[in-house]
Short mmCIF file of C-alpha atoms in Angstrom, two decimals:
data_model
loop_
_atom_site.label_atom_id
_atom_site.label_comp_id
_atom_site.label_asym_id
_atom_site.label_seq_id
_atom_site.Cartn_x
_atom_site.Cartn_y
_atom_site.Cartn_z
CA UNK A 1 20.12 -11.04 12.44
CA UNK A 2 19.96 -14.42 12.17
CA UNK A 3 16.21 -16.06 11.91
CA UNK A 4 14.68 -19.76 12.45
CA UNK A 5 11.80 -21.02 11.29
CA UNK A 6 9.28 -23.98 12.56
CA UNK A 7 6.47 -25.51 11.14
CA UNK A 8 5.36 -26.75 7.61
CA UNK A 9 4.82 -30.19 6.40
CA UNK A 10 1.56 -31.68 4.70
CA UNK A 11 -1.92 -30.70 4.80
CA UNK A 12 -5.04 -31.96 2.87
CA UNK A 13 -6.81 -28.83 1.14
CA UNK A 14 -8.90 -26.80 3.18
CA UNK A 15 -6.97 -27.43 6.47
CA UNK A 16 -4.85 -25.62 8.48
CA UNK A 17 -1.29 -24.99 9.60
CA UNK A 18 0.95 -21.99 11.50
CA UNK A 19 4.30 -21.49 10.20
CA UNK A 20 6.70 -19.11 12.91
CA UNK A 21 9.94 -17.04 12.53
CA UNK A 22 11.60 -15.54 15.34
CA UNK A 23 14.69 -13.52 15.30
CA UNK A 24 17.67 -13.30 17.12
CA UNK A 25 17.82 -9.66 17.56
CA UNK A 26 14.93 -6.73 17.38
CA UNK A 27 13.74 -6.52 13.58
CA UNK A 28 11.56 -3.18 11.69
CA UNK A 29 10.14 -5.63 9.38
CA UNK A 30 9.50 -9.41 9.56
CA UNK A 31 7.29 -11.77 7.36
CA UNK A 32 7.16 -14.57 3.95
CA UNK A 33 7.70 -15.36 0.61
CA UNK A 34 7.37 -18.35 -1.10
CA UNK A 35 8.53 -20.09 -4.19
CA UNK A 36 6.15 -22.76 -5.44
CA UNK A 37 7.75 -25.01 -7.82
CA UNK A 38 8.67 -23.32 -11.44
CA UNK A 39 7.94 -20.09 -10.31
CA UNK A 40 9.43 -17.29 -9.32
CA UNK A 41 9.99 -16.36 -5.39
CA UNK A 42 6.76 -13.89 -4.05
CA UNK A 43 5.40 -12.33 -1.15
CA UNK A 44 3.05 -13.48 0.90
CA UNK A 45 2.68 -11.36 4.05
CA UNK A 46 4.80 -9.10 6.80
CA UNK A 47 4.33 -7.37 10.21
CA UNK A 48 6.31 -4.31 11.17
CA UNK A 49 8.11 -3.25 14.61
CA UNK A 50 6.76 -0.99 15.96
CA UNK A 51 3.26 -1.01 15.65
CA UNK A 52 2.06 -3.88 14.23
CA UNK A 53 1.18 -2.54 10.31
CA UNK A 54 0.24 -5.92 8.32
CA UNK A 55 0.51 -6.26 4.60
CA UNK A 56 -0.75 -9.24 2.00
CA UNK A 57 -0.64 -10.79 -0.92
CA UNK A 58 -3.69 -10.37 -2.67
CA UNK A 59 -4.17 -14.31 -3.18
CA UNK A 60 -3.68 -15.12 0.29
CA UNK A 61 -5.81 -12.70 1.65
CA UNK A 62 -9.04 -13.53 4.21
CA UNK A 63 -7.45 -17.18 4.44
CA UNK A 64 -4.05 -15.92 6.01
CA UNK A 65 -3.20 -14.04 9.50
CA UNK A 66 0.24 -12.46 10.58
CA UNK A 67 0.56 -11.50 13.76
CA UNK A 68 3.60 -11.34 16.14
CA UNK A 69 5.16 -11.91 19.72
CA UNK A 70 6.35 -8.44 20.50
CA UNK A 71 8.93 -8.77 23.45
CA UNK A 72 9.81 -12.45 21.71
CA UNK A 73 11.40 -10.93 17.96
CA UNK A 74 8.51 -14.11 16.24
CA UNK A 75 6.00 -13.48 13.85
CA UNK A 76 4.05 -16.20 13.24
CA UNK A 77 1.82 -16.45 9.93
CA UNK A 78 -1.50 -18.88 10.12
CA UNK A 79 -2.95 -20.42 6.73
CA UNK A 80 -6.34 -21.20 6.74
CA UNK A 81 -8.29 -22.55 4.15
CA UNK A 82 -5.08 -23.97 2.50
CA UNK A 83 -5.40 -24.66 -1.07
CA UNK A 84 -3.21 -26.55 -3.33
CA UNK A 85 -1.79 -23.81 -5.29
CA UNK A 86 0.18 -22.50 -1.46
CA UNK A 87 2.25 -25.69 -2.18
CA UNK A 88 5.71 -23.38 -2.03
CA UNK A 89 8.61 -23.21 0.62
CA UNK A 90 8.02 -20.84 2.16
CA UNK A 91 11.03 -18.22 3.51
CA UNK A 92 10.83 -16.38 6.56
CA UNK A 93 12.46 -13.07 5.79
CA UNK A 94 13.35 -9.40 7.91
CA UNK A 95 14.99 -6.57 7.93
CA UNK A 96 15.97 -3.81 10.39
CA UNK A 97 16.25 -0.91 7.89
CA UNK A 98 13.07 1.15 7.40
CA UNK A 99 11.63 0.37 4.41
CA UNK A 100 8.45 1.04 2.73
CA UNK A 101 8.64 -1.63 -0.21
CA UNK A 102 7.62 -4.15 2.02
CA UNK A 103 6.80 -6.61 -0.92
CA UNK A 104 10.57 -6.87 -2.83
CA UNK A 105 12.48 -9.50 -1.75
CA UNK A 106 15.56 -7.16 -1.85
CA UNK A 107 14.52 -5.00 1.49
CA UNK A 108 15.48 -8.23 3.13
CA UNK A 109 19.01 -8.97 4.77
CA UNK A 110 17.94 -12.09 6.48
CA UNK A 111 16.66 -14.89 5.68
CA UNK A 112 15.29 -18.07 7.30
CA UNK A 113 16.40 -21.40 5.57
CA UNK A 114 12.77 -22.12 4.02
CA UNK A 115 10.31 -24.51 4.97
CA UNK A 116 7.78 -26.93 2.71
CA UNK A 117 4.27 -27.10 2.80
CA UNK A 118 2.36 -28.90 0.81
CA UNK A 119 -1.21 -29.05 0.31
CA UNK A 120 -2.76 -32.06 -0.95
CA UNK A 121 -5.94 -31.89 -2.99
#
């Protein structure tokens, strides 16, 4: 499966911006991690096919929204209420193997090529 990515860039704190992944083929699992700089790579949020079961990251939670295009293979993720610390690149990842540890980078088999945001303050 072979996934591209849109949107990023740079945003002043407090704004907004939509970052989108859509896949070539049907996925189970589709969502984002991001690596801020120094740190290690984390989760930030996924959708499943079928049904439409969301998960987050606890620091991104109430500011960010997954949802997804069903018949289109996209997910897209809004950021609200962007704050400097969500300065990352940010990696569109998915899967089509049922999995329920949704939050390990190593359930994923594809892998978008990563995006920037920054967040000024």
């Amino acid at each position: 499966v072979q996934l591209q990515a849109s949107g990023g860039g740079l945003v002043q704190a407090g704004e907004s911006m939509r970052l989108s992944c859509t896949a070539s083929s049907a996925v189970y699992i589709m969502g984002w991690f991001r690596r801020a700089p120094g740190k290690e790579r984390e989760f930030v949020s996924v959708v499943t096919w079928p049904g439409s079961t969301t998960m987050y990251a606890e620091s991104i939670k109430g500011r960010f929204t997954i949802s997804k295009d069903k018949d289109e293979n996209t997910a897209h993720l809004q950021m609200n209420n962007l704050k400097p610390e969500d300065t990352a690149v940010y990696y569109c990842a998915a899967t089509r193997q049922i999995s329920t540890i949704w939050y390990s980078p190593r359930e994923y088999d594809s892998w978008g090529q990563g995006t920037l945001v920054t967040v000024s303050s």
